[in-house]
Coordinates of C-alpha atoms in Angstrom, one line a residue:
X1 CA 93.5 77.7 133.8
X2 CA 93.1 78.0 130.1
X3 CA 95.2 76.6 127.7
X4 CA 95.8 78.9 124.5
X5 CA 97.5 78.6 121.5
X6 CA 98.4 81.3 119.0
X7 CA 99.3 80.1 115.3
X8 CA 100.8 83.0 113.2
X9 CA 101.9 82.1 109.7
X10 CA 105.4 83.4 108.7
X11 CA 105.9 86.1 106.5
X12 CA 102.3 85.0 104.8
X13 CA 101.8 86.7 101.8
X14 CA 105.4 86.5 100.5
X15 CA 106.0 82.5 101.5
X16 CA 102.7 81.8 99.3
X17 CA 104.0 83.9 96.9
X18 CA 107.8 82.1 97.2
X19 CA 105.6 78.4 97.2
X20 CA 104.0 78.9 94.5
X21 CA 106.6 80.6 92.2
X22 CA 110.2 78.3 92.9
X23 CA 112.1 81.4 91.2
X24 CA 111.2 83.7 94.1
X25 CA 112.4 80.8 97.1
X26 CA 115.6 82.6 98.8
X27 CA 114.9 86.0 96.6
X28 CA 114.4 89.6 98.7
X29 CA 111.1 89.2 98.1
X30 CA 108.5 92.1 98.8
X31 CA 104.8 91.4 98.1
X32 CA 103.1 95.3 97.4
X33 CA 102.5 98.2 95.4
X34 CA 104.5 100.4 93.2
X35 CA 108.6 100.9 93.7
X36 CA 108.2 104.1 91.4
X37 CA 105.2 105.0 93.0
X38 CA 103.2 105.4 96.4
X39 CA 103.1 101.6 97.5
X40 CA 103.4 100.0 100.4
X41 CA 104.9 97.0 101.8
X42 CA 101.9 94.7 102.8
X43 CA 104.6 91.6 103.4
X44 CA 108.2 90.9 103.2
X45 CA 110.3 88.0 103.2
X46 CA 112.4 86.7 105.4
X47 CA 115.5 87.0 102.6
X48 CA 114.6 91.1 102.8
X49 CA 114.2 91.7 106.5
X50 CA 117.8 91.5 106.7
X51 CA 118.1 94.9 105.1
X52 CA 115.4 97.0 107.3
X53 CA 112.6 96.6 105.2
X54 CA 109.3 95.6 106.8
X55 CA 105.3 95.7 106.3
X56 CA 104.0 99.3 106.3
X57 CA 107.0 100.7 104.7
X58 CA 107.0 102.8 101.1
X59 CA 108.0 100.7 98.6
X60 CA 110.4 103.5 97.6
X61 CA 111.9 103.0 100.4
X62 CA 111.9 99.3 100.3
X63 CA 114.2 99.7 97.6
X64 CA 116.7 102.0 98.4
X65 CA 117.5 99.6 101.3
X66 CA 117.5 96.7 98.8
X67 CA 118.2 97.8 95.4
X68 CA 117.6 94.0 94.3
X69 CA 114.0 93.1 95.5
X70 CA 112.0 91.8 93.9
X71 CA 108.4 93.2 93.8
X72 CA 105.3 91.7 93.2
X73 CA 101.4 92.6 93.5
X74 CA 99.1 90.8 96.7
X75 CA 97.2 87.9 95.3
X76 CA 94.5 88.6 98.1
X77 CA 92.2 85.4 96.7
X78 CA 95.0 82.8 96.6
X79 CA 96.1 83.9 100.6
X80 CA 91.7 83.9 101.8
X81 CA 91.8 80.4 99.8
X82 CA 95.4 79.5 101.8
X83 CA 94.0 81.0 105.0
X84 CA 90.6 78.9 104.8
X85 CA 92.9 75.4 104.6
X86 CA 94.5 76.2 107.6
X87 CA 91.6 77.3 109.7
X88 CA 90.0 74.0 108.3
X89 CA 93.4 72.0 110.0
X90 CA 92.7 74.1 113.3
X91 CA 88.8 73.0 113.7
X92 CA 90.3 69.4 113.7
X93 CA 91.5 69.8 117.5
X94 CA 88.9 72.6 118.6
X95 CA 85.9 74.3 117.3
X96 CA 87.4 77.2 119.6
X97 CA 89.2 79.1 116.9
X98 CA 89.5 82.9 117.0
X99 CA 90.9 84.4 113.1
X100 CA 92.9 87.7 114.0
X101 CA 93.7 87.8 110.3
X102 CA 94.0 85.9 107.2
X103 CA 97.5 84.4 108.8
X104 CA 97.1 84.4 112.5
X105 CA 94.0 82.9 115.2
X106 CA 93.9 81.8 118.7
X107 CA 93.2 78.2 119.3
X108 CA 91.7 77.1 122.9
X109 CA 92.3 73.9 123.5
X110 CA 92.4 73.7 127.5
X111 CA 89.4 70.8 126.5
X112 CA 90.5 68.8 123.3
X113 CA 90.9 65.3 123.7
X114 CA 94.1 65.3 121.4
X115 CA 97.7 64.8 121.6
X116 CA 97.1 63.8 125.4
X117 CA 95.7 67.1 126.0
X118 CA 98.9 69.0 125.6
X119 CA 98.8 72.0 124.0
X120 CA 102.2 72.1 122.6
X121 CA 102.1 68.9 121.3
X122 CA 98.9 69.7 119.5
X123 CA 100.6 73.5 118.6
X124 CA 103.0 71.2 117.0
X125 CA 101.0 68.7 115.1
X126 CA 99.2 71.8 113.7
X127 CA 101.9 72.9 112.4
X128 CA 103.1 69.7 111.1
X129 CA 99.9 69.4 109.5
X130 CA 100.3 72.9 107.9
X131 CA 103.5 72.3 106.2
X132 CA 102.5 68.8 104.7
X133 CA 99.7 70.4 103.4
X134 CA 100.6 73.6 102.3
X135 CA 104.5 73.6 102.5
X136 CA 104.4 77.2 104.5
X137 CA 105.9 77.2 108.0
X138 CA 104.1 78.3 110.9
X139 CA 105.1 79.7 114.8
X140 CA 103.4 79.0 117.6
X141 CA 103.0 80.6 121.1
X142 CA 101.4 78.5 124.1
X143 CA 100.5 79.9 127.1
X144 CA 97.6 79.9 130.3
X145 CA 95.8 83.3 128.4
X146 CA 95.8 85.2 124.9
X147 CA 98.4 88.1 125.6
X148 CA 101.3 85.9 126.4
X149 CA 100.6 83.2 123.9
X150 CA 100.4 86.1 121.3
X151 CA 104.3 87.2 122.5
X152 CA 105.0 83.9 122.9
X153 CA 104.5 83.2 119.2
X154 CA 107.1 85.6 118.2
X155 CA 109.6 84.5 120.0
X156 CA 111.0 81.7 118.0
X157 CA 110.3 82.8 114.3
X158 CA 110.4 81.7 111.8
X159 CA 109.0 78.1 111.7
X160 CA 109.5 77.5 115.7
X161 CA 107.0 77.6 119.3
X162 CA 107.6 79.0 122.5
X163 CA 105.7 78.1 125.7
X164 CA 105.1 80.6 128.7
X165 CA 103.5 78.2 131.7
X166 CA 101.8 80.1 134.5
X167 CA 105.1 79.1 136.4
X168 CA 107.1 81.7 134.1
X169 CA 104.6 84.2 133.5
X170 CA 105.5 86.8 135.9
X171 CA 108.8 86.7 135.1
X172 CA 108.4 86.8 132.1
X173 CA 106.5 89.8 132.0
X174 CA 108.6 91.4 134.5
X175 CA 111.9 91.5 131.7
X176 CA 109.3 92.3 129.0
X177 CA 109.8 96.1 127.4
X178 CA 106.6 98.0 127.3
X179 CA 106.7 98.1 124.2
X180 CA 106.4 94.6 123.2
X181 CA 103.2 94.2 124.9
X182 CA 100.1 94.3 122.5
X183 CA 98.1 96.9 122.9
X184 CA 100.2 99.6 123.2
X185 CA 101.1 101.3 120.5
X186 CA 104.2 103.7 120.0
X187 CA 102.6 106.6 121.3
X188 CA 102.0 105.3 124.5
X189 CA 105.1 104.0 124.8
X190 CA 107.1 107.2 124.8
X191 CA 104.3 107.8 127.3
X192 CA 104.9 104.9 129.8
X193 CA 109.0 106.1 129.0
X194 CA 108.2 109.8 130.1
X195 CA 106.7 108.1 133.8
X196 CA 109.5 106.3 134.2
X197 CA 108.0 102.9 133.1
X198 CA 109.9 100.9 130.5
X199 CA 109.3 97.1 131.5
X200 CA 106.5 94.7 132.7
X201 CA 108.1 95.3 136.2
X202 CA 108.1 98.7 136.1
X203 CA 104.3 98.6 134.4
X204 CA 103.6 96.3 137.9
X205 CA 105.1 98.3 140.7
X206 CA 103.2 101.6 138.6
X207 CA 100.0 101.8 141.6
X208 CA 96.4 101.2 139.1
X209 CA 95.4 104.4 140.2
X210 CA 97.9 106.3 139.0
X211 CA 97.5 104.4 135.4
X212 CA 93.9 104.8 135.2
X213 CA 94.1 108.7 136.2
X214 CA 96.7 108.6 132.9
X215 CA 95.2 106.9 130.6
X216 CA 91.3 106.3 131.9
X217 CA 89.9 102.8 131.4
X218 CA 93.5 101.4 129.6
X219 CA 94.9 101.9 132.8
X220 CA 93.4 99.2 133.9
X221 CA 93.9 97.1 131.1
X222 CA 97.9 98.1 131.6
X223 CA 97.4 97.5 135.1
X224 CA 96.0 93.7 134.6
X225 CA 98.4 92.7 131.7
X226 CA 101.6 93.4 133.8
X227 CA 100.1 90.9 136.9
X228 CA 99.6 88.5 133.7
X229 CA 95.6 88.4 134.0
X230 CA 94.0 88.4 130.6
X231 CA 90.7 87.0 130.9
X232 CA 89.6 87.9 127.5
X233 CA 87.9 83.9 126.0
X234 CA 88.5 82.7 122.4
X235 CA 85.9 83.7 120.5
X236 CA 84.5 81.1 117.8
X237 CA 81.9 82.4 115.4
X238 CA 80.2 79.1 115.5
X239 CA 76.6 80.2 115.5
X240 CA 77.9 82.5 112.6
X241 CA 76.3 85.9 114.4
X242 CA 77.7 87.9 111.6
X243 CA 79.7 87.5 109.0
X244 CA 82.3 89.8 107.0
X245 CA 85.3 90.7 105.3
X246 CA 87.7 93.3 105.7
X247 CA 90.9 94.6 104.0
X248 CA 93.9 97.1 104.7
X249 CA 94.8 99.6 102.4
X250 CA 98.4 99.2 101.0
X251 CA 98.5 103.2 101.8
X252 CA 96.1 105.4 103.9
X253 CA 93.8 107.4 101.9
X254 CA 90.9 110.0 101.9
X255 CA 90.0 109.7 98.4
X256 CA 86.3 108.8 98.8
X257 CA 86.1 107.2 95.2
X258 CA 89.0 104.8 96.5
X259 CA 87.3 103.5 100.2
X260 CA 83.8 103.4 99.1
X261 CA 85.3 100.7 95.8
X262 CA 87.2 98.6 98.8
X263 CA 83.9 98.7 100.9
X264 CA 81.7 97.6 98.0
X265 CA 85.1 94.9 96.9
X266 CA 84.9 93.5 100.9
X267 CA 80.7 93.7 100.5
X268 CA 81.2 91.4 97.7
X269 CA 83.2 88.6 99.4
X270 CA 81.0 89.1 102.6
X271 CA 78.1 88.2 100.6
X272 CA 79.6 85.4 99.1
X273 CA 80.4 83.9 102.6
X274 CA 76.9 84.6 103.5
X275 CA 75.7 82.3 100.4
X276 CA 78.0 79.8 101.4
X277 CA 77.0 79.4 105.0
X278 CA 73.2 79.8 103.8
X279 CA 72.5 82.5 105.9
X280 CA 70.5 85.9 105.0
X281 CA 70.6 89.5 106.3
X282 CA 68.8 91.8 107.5
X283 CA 71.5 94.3 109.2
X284 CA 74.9 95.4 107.6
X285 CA 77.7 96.9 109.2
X286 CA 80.6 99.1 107.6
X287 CA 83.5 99.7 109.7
X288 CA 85.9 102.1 109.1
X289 CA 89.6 102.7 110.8
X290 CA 92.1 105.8 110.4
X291 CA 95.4 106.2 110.7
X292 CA 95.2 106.3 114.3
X293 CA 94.0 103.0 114.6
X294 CA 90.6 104.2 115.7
X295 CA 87.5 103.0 114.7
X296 CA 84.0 103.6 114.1
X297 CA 81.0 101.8 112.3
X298 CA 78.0 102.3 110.8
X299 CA 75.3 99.9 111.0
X300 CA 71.2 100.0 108.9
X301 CA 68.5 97.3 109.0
X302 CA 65.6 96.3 106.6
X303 CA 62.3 94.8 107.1
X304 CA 63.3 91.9 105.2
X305 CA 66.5 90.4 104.0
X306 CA 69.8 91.8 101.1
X307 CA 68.9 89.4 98.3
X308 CA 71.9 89.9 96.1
X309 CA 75.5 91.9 97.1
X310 CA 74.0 95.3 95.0
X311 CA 71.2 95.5 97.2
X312 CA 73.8 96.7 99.9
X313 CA 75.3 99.4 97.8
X314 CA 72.9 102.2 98.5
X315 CA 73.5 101.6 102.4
X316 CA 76.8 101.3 102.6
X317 CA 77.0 104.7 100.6
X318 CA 74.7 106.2 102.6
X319 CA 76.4 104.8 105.8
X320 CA 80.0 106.0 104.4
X321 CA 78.6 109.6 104.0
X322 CA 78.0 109.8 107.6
X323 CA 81.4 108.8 108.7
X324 CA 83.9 111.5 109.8
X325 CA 86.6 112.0 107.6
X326 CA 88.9 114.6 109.3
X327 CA 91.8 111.4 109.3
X328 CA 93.4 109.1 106.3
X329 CA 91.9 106.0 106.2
X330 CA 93.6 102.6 107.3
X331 CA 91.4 99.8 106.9
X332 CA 87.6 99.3 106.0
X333 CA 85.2 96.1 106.1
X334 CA 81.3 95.4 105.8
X335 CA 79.9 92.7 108.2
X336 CA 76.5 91.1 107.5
X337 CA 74.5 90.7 110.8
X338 CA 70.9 89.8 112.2
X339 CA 71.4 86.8 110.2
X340 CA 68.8 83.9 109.2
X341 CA 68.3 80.3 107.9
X342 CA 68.1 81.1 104.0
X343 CA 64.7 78.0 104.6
X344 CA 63.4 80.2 107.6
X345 CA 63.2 83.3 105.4
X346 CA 60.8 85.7 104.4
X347 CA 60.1 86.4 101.2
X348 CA 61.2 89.8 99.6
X349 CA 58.0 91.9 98.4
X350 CA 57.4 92.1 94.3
X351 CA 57.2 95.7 94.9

């Protein structure tokens, strides 16, 4: 029986931006793009979420609900150099740390030695810990696997923790609305409705067959999560296998000038990462996800190693050209792979 822990920050972008400037504390605060224009919400605070406005939505929009917010631009740097202090607090209690995001990871800790072993007490002192250090507030979920401590962590916002034991799971999941399971997205939701299935119980009594002839190889994963079995481990890049950065568009696009600038921004900081950890490359990786919330990527591989960040530029050009684009774009991200010791190697060629 594991013991998981899911931090999520609260309301991340706008409480940096609230910390850091005292004017904004207790303001409708919304950290994004462009009232007048197209922008998008990428964070609002918890002042604003009062009057319906919420991440994803147009800032014109944002305002009509709240003549009075206050808008400002993401700081992107600032929140990767926040997010980086935080992860630093999690490795204290467990190299077993998973980043979802720049504001949320799964912790393992079903082996620390800390806090007694418990993993709400640790859950707590990292949160503690967070606040002394960064004055922003953090919610934590605790539970036996990574669904339920991912639910569990909203629970309680903002600033508080939730525990689901294995004693509660079932029932919990039984009251639970479809859609406030993870994983399923709106679409299947009216789906799930349209069958006649609109909690975890429902989702349970539902035989696997018939979810699986619905919805193929999700079935199953619908099938699982409603028993509570989520076997999926936290995943630590301690070896440091690859390494990457990715970003989320403030508003979908298909304007090829814009994506291939992000992809070549996020190239940028991967690279950096990769001089930081000493590592080089021989394989990179652009990823590419559309309004759908599919995704695809696009990996090449050299002989020998990316020296500098422009070396990548041709590929990931190359690799973007051979992407569909029949859908808006949501989010894009290059990931450096095949890594080595920077010692260990080769030398590039003089010609």
């Amino acid at each position: 029986m594991r013991k998981i822990i899911h931090i999520d920050m609260d309301a991340f972008f706008a409480s940096v931006e609230q910390r850091d400037n005292p004017e904004l504390q207790g303001k409708p605060l919304v950290v994004g793009g462009d009232p007048n224009g197209r922008g998008v919400v990428a964070a609002a605070s918890y002042e604003i979420r009062k009057f319906g406005v919420h991440s994803a939505m147009s800032c014109y929009r944002a305002r009509q609900l709240c003549p009075q917010a206050i808008f400002v631009k993401p700081r992107f740097e600032v929140y990767r150099e926040v997010s980086e202090q935080i992860r630093a607090i999690m490795h204290q209690y467990t190299p077993l740390v998973e980043p979802l995001s720049l504001d949320e990871a799964y912790l393992d800790v079903t082996d620390s030695p800390y806090e007694k072993n418990s993993a709400t007490l640790i859950a707590n002192r990292i949160r503690q810990q967070i606040l002394r250090q960064t004055q922003l507030t953090a919610s934590a979920g605790v539970s036996y696997n990574k669904m339920l401590a991912k639910i569990a962590s909203d629970l309680n916002k903002p600033n508080g923790i939730a525990v689901i034991t294995p004693e509660q799971g079932l029932d919990f999941i039984a009251n639970l609305p479809v859609k406030k399971f993870h994983g399923i997205g709106k679409a299947t939701v009216k789906m799930l409705h349209d069958m006649g299935i609109f909690t975890g119980l429902d989702l349970r009594n539902t035989p696997a067959d018939v979810l699986k002839q619905r919805f193929g190889k999700r079935g199953d994963f619908f099938h699982q999560i409603a028993h509570g079995i989520d076997n999926r481990e936290v995943k630590a890049e301690r070896n440091h296998k690859s390494v990457g950065s990715e970003t989320t568009f403030l508003q979908n696009t298909m304007d090829d000038t814009v994506i291939v600038a992000a992809l070549y921004r996020e190239n940028s900081q991967a690279f950096k990462d990769l001089q930081k950890k000493q590592r080089y490359a021989r394989t990179i990786t652009i990823k590419i996800k559309y309004s759908d919330f599919s995704v695809i990527t696009r990996s090449h591989s050299i002989s020998s190693h990316f020296e500098q960040e422009s070396d990548a530029h041709y590929w990931i050009q190359w690799l973007y050209e051979h992407t569909p684009k029949l859908l808006p774009v949501r989010l894009v991200g290059v990931t450096y792979s095949n890594l080595l010791q920077a010692e260990a190697s080769p030398q590039m060629p003089l010609l």
